[in-house]
Short mmCIF file of C-alpha atoms in Angstrom, two decimals:
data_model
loop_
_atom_site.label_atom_id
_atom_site.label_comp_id
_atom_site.label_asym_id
_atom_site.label_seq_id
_atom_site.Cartn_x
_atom_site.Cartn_y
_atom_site.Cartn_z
CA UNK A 76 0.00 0.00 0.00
CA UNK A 77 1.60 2.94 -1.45
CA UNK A 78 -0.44 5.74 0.32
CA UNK A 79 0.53 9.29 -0.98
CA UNK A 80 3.04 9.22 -3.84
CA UNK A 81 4.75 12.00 -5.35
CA UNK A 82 7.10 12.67 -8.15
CA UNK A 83 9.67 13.79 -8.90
CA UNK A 84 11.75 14.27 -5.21
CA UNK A 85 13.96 16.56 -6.36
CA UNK A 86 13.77 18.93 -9.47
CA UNK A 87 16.29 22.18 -10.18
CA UNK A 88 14.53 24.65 -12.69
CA UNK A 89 15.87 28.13 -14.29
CA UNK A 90 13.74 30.61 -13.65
CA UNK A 91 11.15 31.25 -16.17
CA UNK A 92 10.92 26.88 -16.96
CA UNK A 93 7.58 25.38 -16.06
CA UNK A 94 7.13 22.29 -14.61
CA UNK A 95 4.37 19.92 -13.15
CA UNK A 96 4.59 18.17 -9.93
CA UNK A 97 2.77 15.22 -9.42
CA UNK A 98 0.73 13.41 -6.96
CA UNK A 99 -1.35 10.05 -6.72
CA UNK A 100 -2.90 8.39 -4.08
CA UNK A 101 -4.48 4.83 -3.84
CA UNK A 102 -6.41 5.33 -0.40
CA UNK A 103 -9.55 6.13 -2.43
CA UNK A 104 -9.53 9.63 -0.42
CA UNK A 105 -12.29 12.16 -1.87
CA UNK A 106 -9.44 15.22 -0.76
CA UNK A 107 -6.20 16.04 -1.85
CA UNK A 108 -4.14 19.18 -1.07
CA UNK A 109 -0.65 20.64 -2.01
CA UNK A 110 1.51 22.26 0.43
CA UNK A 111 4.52 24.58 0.56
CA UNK A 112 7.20 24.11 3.26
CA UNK A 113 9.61 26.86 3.95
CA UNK A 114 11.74 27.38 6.98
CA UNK A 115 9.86 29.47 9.87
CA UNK A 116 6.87 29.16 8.05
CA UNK A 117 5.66 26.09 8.36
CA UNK A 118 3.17 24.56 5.94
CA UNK A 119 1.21 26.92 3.98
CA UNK A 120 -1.61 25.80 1.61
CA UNK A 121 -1.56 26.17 -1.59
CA UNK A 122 -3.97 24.71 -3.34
CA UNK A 123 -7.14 21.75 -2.59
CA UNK A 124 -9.51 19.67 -4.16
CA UNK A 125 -12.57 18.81 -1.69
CA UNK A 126 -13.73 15.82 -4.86
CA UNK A 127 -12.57 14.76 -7.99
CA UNK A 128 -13.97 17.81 -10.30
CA UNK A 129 -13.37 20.79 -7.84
CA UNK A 130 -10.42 22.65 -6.76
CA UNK A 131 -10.15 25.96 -4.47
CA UNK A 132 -7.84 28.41 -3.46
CA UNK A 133 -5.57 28.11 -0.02
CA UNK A 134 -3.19 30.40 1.72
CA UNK A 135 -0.53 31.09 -1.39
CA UNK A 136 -1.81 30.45 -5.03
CA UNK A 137 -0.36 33.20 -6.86
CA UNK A 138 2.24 31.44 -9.40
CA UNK A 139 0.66 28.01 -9.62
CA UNK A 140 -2.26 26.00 -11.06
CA UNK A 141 -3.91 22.79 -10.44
CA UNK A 142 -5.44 20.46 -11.92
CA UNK A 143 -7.75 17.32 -10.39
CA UNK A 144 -7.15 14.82 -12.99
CA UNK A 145 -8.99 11.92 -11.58
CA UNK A 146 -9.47 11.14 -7.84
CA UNK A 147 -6.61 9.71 -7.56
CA UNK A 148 -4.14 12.70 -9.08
CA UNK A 149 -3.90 15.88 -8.33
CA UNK A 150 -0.84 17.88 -10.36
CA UNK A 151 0.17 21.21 -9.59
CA UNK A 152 1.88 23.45 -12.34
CA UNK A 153 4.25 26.25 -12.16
CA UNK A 154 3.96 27.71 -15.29
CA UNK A 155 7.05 30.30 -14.83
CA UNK A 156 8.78 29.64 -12.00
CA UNK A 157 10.29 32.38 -9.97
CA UNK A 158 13.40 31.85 -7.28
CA UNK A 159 10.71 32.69 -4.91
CA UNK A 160 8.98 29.07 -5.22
CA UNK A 161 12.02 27.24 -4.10
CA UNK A 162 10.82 25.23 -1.53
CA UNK A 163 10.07 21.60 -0.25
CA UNK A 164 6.26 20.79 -1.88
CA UNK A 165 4.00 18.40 -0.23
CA UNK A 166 1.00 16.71 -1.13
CA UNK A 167 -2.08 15.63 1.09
CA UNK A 168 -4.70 13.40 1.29
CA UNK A 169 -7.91 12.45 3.27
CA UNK A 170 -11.85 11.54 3.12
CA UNK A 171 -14.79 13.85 3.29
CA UNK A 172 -14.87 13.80 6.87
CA UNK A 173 -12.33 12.14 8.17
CA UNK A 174 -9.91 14.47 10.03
CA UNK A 175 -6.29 12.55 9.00
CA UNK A 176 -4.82 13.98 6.46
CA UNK A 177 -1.90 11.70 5.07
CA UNK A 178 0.99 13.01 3.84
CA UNK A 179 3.82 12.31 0.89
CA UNK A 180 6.96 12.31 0.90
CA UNK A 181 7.95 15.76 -0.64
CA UNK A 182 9.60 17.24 -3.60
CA UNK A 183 12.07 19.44 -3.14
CA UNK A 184 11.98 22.50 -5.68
CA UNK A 185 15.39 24.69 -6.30
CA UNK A 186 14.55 27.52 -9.02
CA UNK A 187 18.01 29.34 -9.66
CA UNK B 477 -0.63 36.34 7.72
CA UNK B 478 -0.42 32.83 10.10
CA UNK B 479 -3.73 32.03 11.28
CA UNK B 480 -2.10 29.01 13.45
CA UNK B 481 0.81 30.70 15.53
CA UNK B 482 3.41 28.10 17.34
CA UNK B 483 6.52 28.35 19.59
CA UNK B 484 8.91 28.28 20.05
CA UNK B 485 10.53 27.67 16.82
CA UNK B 486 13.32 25.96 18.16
CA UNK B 487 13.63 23.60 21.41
CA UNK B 488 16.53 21.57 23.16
CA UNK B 489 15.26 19.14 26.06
CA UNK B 490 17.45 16.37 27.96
CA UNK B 491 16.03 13.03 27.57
CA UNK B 492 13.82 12.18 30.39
CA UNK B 493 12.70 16.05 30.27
CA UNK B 494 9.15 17.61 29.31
CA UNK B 495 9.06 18.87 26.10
CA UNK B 496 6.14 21.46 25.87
CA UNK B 497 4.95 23.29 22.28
CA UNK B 498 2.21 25.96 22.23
CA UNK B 499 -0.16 27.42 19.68
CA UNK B 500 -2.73 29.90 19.93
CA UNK B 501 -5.62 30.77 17.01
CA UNK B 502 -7.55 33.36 16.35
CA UNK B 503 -10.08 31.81 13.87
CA UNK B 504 -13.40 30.58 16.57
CA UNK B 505 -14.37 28.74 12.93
CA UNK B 506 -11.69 26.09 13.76
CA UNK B 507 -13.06 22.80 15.04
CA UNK B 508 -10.40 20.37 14.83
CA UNK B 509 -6.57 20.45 16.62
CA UNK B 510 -4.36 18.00 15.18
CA UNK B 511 -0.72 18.06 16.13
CA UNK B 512 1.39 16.12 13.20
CA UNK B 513 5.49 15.02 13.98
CA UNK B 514 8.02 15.04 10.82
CA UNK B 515 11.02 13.62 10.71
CA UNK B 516 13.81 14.70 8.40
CA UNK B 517 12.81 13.83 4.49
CA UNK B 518 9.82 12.56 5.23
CA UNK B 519 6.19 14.09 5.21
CA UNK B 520 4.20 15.11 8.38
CA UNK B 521 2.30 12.30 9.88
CA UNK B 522 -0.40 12.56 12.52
CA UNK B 523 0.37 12.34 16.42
CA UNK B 524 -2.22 13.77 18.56
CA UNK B 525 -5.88 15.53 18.00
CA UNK B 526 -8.66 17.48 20.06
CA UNK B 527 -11.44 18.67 19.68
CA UNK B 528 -12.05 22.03 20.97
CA UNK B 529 -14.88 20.69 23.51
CA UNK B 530 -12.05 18.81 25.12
CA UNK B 531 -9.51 20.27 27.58
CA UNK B 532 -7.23 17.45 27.53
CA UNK B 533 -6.31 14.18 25.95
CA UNK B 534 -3.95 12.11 26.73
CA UNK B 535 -2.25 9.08 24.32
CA UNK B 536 0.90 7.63 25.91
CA UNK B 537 3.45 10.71 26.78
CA UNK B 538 1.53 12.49 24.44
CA UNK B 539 -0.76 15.07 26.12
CA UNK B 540 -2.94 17.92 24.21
CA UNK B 541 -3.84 20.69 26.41
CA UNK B 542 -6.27 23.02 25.46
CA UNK B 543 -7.74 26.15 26.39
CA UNK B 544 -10.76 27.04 24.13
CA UNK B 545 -11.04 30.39 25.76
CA UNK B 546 -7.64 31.67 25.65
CA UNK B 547 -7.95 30.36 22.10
CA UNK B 548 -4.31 28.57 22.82
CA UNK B 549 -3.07 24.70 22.81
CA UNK B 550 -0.49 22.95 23.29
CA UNK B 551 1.90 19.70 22.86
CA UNK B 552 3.30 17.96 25.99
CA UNK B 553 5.71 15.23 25.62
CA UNK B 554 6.93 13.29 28.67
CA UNK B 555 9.91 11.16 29.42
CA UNK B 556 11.55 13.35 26.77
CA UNK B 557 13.75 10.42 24.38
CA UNK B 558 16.04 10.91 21.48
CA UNK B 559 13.70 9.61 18.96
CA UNK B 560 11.09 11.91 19.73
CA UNK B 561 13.71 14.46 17.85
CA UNK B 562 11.60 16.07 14.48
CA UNK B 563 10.14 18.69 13.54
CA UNK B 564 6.06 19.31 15.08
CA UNK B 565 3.53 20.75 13.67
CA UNK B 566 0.36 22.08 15.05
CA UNK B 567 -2.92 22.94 12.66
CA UNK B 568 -6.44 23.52 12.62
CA UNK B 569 -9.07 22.52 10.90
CA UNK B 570 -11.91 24.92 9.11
CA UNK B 571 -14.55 23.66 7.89
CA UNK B 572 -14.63 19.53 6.32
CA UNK B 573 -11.74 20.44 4.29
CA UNK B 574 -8.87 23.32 4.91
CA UNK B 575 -6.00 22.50 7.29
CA UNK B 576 -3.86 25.64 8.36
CA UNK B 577 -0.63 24.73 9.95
CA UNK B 578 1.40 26.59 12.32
CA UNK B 579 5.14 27.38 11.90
CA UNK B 580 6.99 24.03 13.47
CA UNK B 581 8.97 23.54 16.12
CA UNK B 582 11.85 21.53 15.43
CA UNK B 583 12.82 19.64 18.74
CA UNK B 584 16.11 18.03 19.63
CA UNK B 585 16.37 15.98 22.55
CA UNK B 586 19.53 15.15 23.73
CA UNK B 587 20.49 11.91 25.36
#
């Protein structure tokens, strides 16, 4: 059982490349989330997807997309990345109601 | 601006000590109070919850205070070991779906 799987785990991008991160999960969760971890700030939502077909806004959007592809995927996109997006991204997952929310393992993002 | 404020950032403890991490919120929205424990490469994983009609709960020498009207809670670890060294993370829940996160605490205890 594979849980929360993400890919890659480590990417370097120039600033100004795009790039998709990836994220599947075979818990049959109805709720997926992405996360950005920076030092002193803790984990700051980014984007989520309450059920396959929706997606909403969190804490820090501005510079990425999203897309729900299925339940089981959710990708996020930076379409030009910026040094400011370096930063260890995590992806999330969990039922309707259920209150854990199970994490990946990261990707860790360097834009130079 | 943080909705889920933690501290301290930092914290050194000698094994067999009480490690002790507090939050406070502003949000009365929130519902839920997890506390999730990372160690390095790996991604959060859950520890401890309470709900906010709860004052305390207890699971091994992991204790979750909580104050709903000083709109504060907080971690207590006892019998402080070396493998309880990570970083911890406490959140809130709003609503079925968001989860805000505080800043971390990375703990170190030393042997």
């Amino acid at each position: 059982n594979a849980g929360v799987t993400q890919t890659p785990k480590f990417q370097v991008l120039k600033t100004g490349q795009s790039m998709t991160l990836q994220c599947a999960q075979d818990m049959n969760h109805n709720s997926m989330y992405w996360y950005r971890q920076d030092p002193g700030m803790g984990l700051r939502l980014i984007y989520y997807s309450a059920s396959e077909g929706t997606t909403d806004k969190g804490e820090v959007p501005n510079g990425y997309n999203v897309s729900r592809l299925n339940k089981r995927e959710f990708s996020l996109r930076l379409e030009s990345a910026a040094p400011s997006q370096t930063s260890v991204y995590f992806c999330a997952s969990k039922t309707g109601m259920n209150t854990e929310a199970f994490f990946g393992q990261g990707t860790r993002l360097t834009v130079v | 601006q943080q909705q889920v404020k933690q501290s301290p950032q930092s914290l050194i403890v000698q094994k067999g000590g009480i490690s002790i991490i507090n939050c406070a919120y502003e949000n009365t929205a929130f519902d839920y109070f997890p506390w999730y424990q990372q160690f390095p490469g790996k991604g959060p994983a859950l520890l401890i919850a309470i709900r906010p009609d709860v004052s305390e709960k207890k699971e091994g020498r992991f204790t979750i205070s909580f104050n709903k009207s000083a709109k504060q809670f907080s971690l207590h670890i006892m019998d402080s070991q070396p493998g309880d060294s990570a970083t911890y993370f406490c959140a809130a829940r709003q609503g079925a779906q968001k989860l805000v996160f505080g800043q971390g605490t990375r703990l170190t205890i030393n042997p």
